[in-house]
């Protein structure tokens, strides 16, 4: 009996009670947001009621020239990707659908606010007034920023507490804003759809955290890993909304006119070819040619990731198809060979396979961007087109396309360093035993953080008997 | 045996056969719509084929100036909120998903047509021709109008027949058009996103109906109340589409340019802070800090409701965050304390908790609108901005902002009076025993109104045994 | 025992192993696409980086005049209809949800690429350079084209292999491009929303294929036909997204300004009245007035199909309501009477009832289009309006509206002939025993083509007992 007590003491279940921690974090951070917004954030010129008066001065003849009309439809598509796309993609686990879509909702809502501030300080701060002026483009960028953290969530899905996720998002957004500033402003790299800034950073950030938080005994909740029929169908909602709206994602912040137009076309094409090679490799990998839902849900999206940097470039339609072709193969191969390797050898458990969907395709996107930038020419772009596409203005007026290619490559390295380094540090912080994370046997289980007094959908016994009676006999 | 017969006579099940009633109502009303549309409704200037000829006369140089391009993306977002948002939010009951999403579909499709007529008579009637001229803005307003009735449906979900819902919608739309005319035209209150017109009215309309239709023996279908795992996940589809597109809802009919821009930003911010306080209170309310799906599905949306009136005002970003902060707390508290109180003390059963999601946040929205209107100043808005925002033109040219604040408050009272009074009368009409409503023990059950010869998804016995074999042993 | 072997030999299960076929087809066709795109496809004027330089020459003063801003929101709505709308509408079968949404994804992604080429050769080829120049309108048209094949998939859902679907799509897109060229360019018929080109063609194409592939012993997989509760709820996602976005579908490629505006209004109205008559007939068809989910999921959409041709015409709002009124009745009647007749008498098994949802309403749409075109008048349209609407320019400058009506009717016949004829031939090709199609007893079963090692969602025994204990007693 003494042994029992001893055993209990050492093996007692982790304390997953977040009754004080979670509300405290939510309240404290929300109040901080309100104070900081009060001090810093104002409407920008185009969302301020003075805009009509300023129109005449700025030579604007019609309200349709308000940036709102250029960007709002794309913004809403991006918004759907963040909340429904990422959220439902993570409902595939059989007993973690609430955690997938619910915590995604929570951290995205928080991250957006913090991103508006962090990105505002770096990009939209007017030094003369000390204020951040926000408009529709800031909202899109905040959604982008949060996407990096949601990607990272994919690696640790089912294994962390909501408090840990909030901490991860706080640091993730902060790191994102810094690396974004370095890549976009200092290096002046182009990354409209964020292959590097969002996907490489977010992917490695998540993987590094997952590596630090590695659970050697995760097999104790093995019965809750994997999906069931309907949870896989729910996940397809996420997949499809991400897939359909990715052209909006990559074109949302590119320059008006042909820039947005071309970015949408390139992404659309890249994604279509990605679907076909994903199906091909998935089918090849099984003895009887069956398809694996995991591949269809994830690898079909790799093309959108890889087009992020080069979407606005003149990669030409067949170039976009080639990128998608390669990404579908590589990403599916990743699920088949690299994920098991990461888990066994490097001890990185990656619940959603973000290495295959975000990190690797992001690296490809960065490389494609660097090469296509370095080989850009005035004959293909036109002189003004070259200036528009690469924003060769101001300090960067005299940069050559070849140099631009080099800076693009440098940008990718920065993203990777921030992801791995930042993730390792944040992972260490998340190891403190104060965040209410679940025990190994409680991973992937909504019961830990969600109230469920409702019964599962149990068939009334009558229907059950009915079924057994009508059940078709085996014809083996 | 005689007793049995007697018992049977008094306790015989209600007649839920709607085979003649429902088709009759659908046909009669649809034919009436066709006749009334034939007499009254025409394309407006911008949707008529003569538009091109009129462009030159009206000094319009480009087709992009057609109101279609200003409003169509927002219209489609609103449309998604009405049909997928409201529809799927009401699928959470374990055996009433068809009724939730299906009847929502039916009454929205009917209500839209009746709203085009009713609102047309009040707002778009050309007295010289006696015709209603419709364009994209009318479609948005019809969707708005129907939203009021769908909110009311939330209070009586599972307890009424489709015929009752059709009657409820007919009267609801009628009342809505009248109160809207009083509030917007006579009082000249501003209510772009309908905190008062839609949510206060719709909320109290539904609650009053539910009060009149109170069922003391509803516990007889208690086993069908509450949700199951997958029905809750379905409901999250509704929640997220409502949450994401609410900025479009509140900005859809505001004035072009900075008006739409600002309304979207304010709503976006308000909703984000609402999520955090909802999570905080939900977690605080449980012994172990678990979250309740009911709160996440509903209270996170309260911020959008409360921003309805003031969305277009210069409430400034931190002001929007504060409104969301308060609404998340209040709405979740509502689910915890006010809903049980309403049911026990006032005998109002509110299936979806519309009091917490619509009525209360709507009242907050009205108050916020009145205060922010009363305190508006030329320094903040600019002179032209003040005129644009509050539409101080024509008869209302000389109104002061302070007076405007008073009229805003008056508007809210009108909405509440129409909701409670109208709901009580319509509820009385719905008590007639001719509408085919279900018996207490058949409430919340799709079997009453939906053909289901399919079996439930019963696990084949083999898989069941398989599961039992693999089931992890308890480690208690 | 010898008998057993003999029986086995003749009755051995079909070889559904697609491990080599499916990857081969995917790779071969994707590589072909890349090569053909490399040879033929380039960005068009508005998506090329030279656009800014060309703006001045073309008298364009603002980037908002780029066609991208006129059409991109509609394009994204159409995109959602293709992938989520069609995809989820086909998840209703209890064990074929993966096949419904997954194969829809696969063939749409492939078909889009092939459609860009086929349609490009016919419509966007610059003879001087031999290149196809693509922009946003080409993407919409590619989505339209693929819709025809997805409709056809509805007829054979559950009964074909993915390889067959790829073959069907290859030929379907090819036939579509030819009939589209004949109808739009040679006959110069108007068909903005594709009642004839998309729905009549796609519907009869699918029915003809299903007729050739008729399986007399399909009853062997009867236990897998029909839906379960949650699969029907999933299908409602598809229904609603199709229903909501159909106004975008019919207005996506019509002319700027009032054309898109009017097409959206007409479709919106037509769909609302269609819902009411569908509900009426569905309720009338059951002894107790219950509704059938199959009707609600499908027939409510018939109005959108039937408005395809005439959406841009001045059919006036009540005209649109009348079309919807008739379509709801006819389509629901089709499910009740025509589908059983087709199956028993003509041996055409139509899994999703595409005859009722697409073929018949498409024919109605064609007739409505012909009549309304023939009766168009300058007083209703205005002279410029008539030219805009019917594109009476170039060679067709002197065509009368009456002649136009005739050409519209001729167009419908062309679509039907291509559908039936093409479908019969393609069906014959699909009968070759090399495509890995499933045996009769394996139809409607995802297990054949999808890897599923996951267990079904089986209720833990504890919850089951719990349920049985709390189960309300029968009150019969």
PDB file of C-alpha atoms in Angstrom, chain A residues 111-214:
ATOM      1  CA  UNK A 111      -2.788  36.854 -32.351  1.00  0.00           C
ATOM      2  CA  UNK A 112      -4.503  39.231 -34.753  1.00  0.00           C
ATOM      3  CA  UNK A 113      -4.576  41.980 -32.168  1.00  0.00           C
ATOM      4  CA  UNK A 114      -1.002  41.546 -31.129  1.00  0.00           C
ATOM      5  CA  UNK A 115       0.034  41.386 -34.786  1.00  0.00           C
ATOM      6  CA  UNK A 116      -1.671  44.692 -35.554  1.00  0.00           C
ATOM      7  CA  UNK A 117       0.478  46.255 -32.858  1.00  0.00           C
ATOM      8  CA  UNK A 118       3.771  44.511 -33.589  1.00  0.00           C
ATOM      9  CA  UNK A 119       3.520  44.962 -37.351  1.00  0.00           C
ATOM     10  CA  UNK A 120       2.227  48.476 -36.808  1.00  0.00           C
ATOM     11  CA  UNK A 121       5.274  49.476 -34.800  1.00  0.00           C
ATOM     12  CA  UNK A 122       7.553  48.183 -37.517  1.00  0.00           C
ATOM     13  CA  UNK A 123       5.626  49.226 -40.621  1.00  0.00           C
ATOM     14  CA  UNK A 124       2.816  51.708 -40.037  1.00  0.00           C
ATOM     15  CA  UNK A 125       4.134  53.931 -37.272  1.00  0.00           C
ATOM     16  CA  UNK A 126       4.094  57.605 -38.086  1.00  0.00           C
ATOM     17  CA  UNK A 127       7.155  58.952 -36.247  1.00  0.00           C
ATOM     18  CA  UNK A 128       5.732  62.465 -36.138  1.00  0.00           C
ATOM     19  CA  UNK A 129       2.633  61.469 -34.169  1.00  0.00           C
ATOM     20  CA  UNK A 130       3.798  58.181 -32.649  1.00  0.00           C
ATOM     21  CA  UNK A 131       0.613  56.505 -33.829  1.00  0.00           C
ATOM     22  CA  UNK A 132      -0.064  53.382 -35.883  1.00  0.00           C
ATOM     23  CA  UNK A 133      -2.567  54.055 -38.647  1.00  0.00           C
ATOM     24  CA  UNK A 134      -4.501  50.974 -39.725  1.00  0.00           C
ATOM     25  CA  UNK A 135      -6.555  50.117 -42.770  1.00  0.00           C
ATOM     26  CA  UNK A 136      -7.609  47.041 -44.670  1.00  0.00           C
ATOM     27  CA  UNK A 137      -4.040  46.072 -45.607  1.00  0.00           C
ATOM     28  CA  UNK A 138      -3.065  45.934 -41.940  1.00  0.00           C
ATOM     29  CA  UNK A 139      -5.919  43.530 -41.285  1.00  0.00           C
ATOM     30  CA  UNK A 140      -4.693  41.238 -44.051  1.00  0.00           C
ATOM     31  CA  UNK A 141      -1.149  41.368 -42.727  1.00  0.00           C
ATOM     32  CA  UNK A 142      -2.365  40.575 -39.214  1.00  0.00           C
ATOM     33  CA  UNK A 143      -4.158  37.527 -40.582  1.00  0.00           C
ATOM     34  CA  UNK A 144      -0.953  36.533 -42.381  1.00  0.00           C
ATOM     35  CA  UNK A 145       1.078  36.922 -39.227  1.00  0.00           C
ATOM     36  CA  UNK A 146      -1.270  34.752 -37.257  1.00  0.00           C
ATOM     37  CA  UNK A 147      -1.080  32.093 -39.965  1.00  0.00           C
ATOM     38  CA  UNK A 148       2.530  31.479 -38.944  1.00  0.00           C
ATOM     39  CA  UNK A 149       1.430  30.615 -35.408  1.00  0.00           C
ATOM     40  CA  UNK A 150      -1.436  28.435 -36.584  1.00  0.00           C
ATOM     41  CA  UNK A 151       1.016  26.461 -38.703  1.00  0.00           C
ATOM     42  CA  UNK A 152       3.130  25.951 -35.609  1.00  0.00           C
ATOM     43  CA  UNK A 153       0.030  24.779 -33.734  1.00  0.00           C
ATOM     44  CA  UNK A 154      -0.268  21.993 -36.307  1.00  0.00           C
ATOM     45  CA  UNK A 155       2.943  20.415 -35.049  1.00  0.00           C
ATOM     46  CA  UNK A 156       1.844  20.274 -31.432  1.00  0.00           C
ATOM     47  CA  UNK A 157      -1.876  19.650 -31.984  1.00  0.00           C
ATOM     48  CA  UNK A 158      -3.312  17.509 -29.226  1.00  0.00           C
ATOM     49  CA  UNK A 159      -0.277  17.784 -26.981  1.00  0.00           C
ATOM     50  CA  UNK A 160      -0.473  21.242 -25.434  1.00  0.00           C
ATOM     51  CA  UNK A 161      -2.804  23.276 -23.267  1.00  0.00           C
ATOM     52  CA  UNK A 162      -4.608  26.415 -24.431  1.00  0.00           C
ATOM     53  CA  UNK A 163      -2.398  28.444 -22.109  1.00  0.00           C
ATOM     54  CA  UNK A 164       0.692  27.099 -23.829  1.00  0.00           C
ATOM     55  CA  UNK A 165      -0.863  28.023 -27.150  1.00  0.00           C
ATOM     56  CA  UNK A 166      -1.439  31.576 -26.018  1.00  0.00           C
ATOM     57  CA  UNK A 167       2.187  31.868 -24.927  1.00  0.00           C
ATOM     58  CA  UNK A 168       3.351  30.319 -28.177  1.00  0.00           C
ATOM     59  CA  UNK A 169       1.274  32.827 -30.133  1.00  0.00           C
ATOM     60  CA  UNK A 170       2.515  35.802 -28.148  1.00  0.00           C
ATOM     61  CA  UNK A 171       6.129  34.954 -28.895  1.00  0.00           C
ATOM     62  CA  UNK A 172       5.394  33.710 -32.387  1.00  0.00           C
ATOM     63  CA  UNK A 173       3.794  36.960 -33.468  1.00  0.00           C
ATOM     64  CA  UNK A 174       6.636  38.926 -31.931  1.00  0.00           C
ATOM     65  CA  UNK A 175       9.291  36.914 -33.734  1.00  0.00           C
ATOM     66  CA  UNK A 176       7.294  37.092 -36.948  1.00  0.00           C
ATOM     67  CA  UNK A 177       7.123  40.864 -36.889  1.00  0.00           C
ATOM     68  CA  UNK A 178      10.889  41.110 -36.398  1.00  0.00           C
ATOM     69  CA  UNK A 179      11.844  38.637 -39.138  1.00  0.00           C
ATOM     70  CA  UNK A 180       9.285  40.204 -41.450  1.00  0.00           C
ATOM     71  CA  UNK A 181      10.855  43.598 -40.887  1.00  0.00           C
ATOM     72  CA  UNK A 182      14.317  42.241 -41.596  1.00  0.00           C
ATOM     73  CA  UNK A 183      13.261  40.351 -44.717  1.00  0.00           C
ATOM     74  CA  UNK A 184      10.902  42.873 -46.274  1.00  0.00           C
ATOM     75  CA  UNK A 185      12.417  46.170 -45.202  1.00  0.00           C
ATOM     76  CA  UNK A 186      16.100  45.622 -44.568  1.00  0.00           C
ATOM     77  CA  UNK A 187      16.794  42.930 -47.162  1.00  0.00           C
ATOM     78  CA  UNK A 188      13.975  44.254 -49.353  1.00  0.00           C
ATOM     79  CA  UNK A 189      13.029  40.751 -50.440  1.00  0.00           C
ATOM     80  CA  UNK A 190       9.670  40.157 -52.111  1.00  0.00           C
ATOM     81  CA  UNK A 191       7.398  37.649 -50.388  1.00  0.00           C
ATOM     82  CA  UNK A 192       3.806  38.507 -51.249  1.00  0.00           C
ATOM     83  CA  UNK A 193       2.309  35.171 -50.230  1.00  0.00           C
ATOM     84  CA  UNK A 194       4.783  34.537 -47.465  1.00  0.00           C
ATOM     85  CA  UNK A 195       6.532  31.311 -48.525  1.00  0.00           C
ATOM     86  CA  UNK A 196       9.441  32.383 -46.396  1.00  0.00           C
ATOM     87  CA  UNK A 197       8.015  34.786 -43.850  1.00  0.00           C
ATOM     88  CA  UNK A 198       4.931  32.712 -43.038  1.00  0.00           C
ATOM     89  CA  UNK A 199       5.535  29.115 -44.013  1.00  0.00           C
ATOM     90  CA  UNK A 200       9.261  28.589 -43.493  1.00  0.00           C
ATOM     91  CA  UNK A 201       9.188  30.548 -40.255  1.00  0.00           C
ATOM     92  CA  UNK A 202       5.931  29.041 -38.996  1.00  0.00           C
ATOM     93  CA  UNK A 203       6.929  25.523 -39.995  1.00  0.00           C
ATOM     94  CA  UNK A 204      10.307  25.506 -38.297  1.00  0.00           C
ATOM     95  CA  UNK A 205       8.983  27.424 -35.307  1.00  0.00           C
ATOM     96  CA  UNK A 206       6.446  24.663 -34.734  1.00  0.00           C
ATOM     97  CA  UNK A 207       8.905  21.853 -35.369  1.00  0.00           C
ATOM     98  CA  UNK A 208      11.458  23.307 -32.973  1.00  0.00           C
ATOM     99  CA  UNK A 209       8.830  23.653 -30.266  1.00  0.00           C
ATOM    100  CA  UNK A 210       7.644  20.111 -30.871  1.00  0.00           C
ATOM    101  CA  UNK A 211      11.222  18.894 -30.638  1.00  0.00           C
ATOM    102  CA  UNK A 212      11.741  20.530 -27.251  1.00  0.00           C
ATOM    103  CA  UNK A 213       8.397  19.276 -25.983  1.00  0.00           C
ATOM    104  CA  UNK A 214       8.976  15.729 -27.249  1.00  0.00           C
TER     105      UNK A 214
END
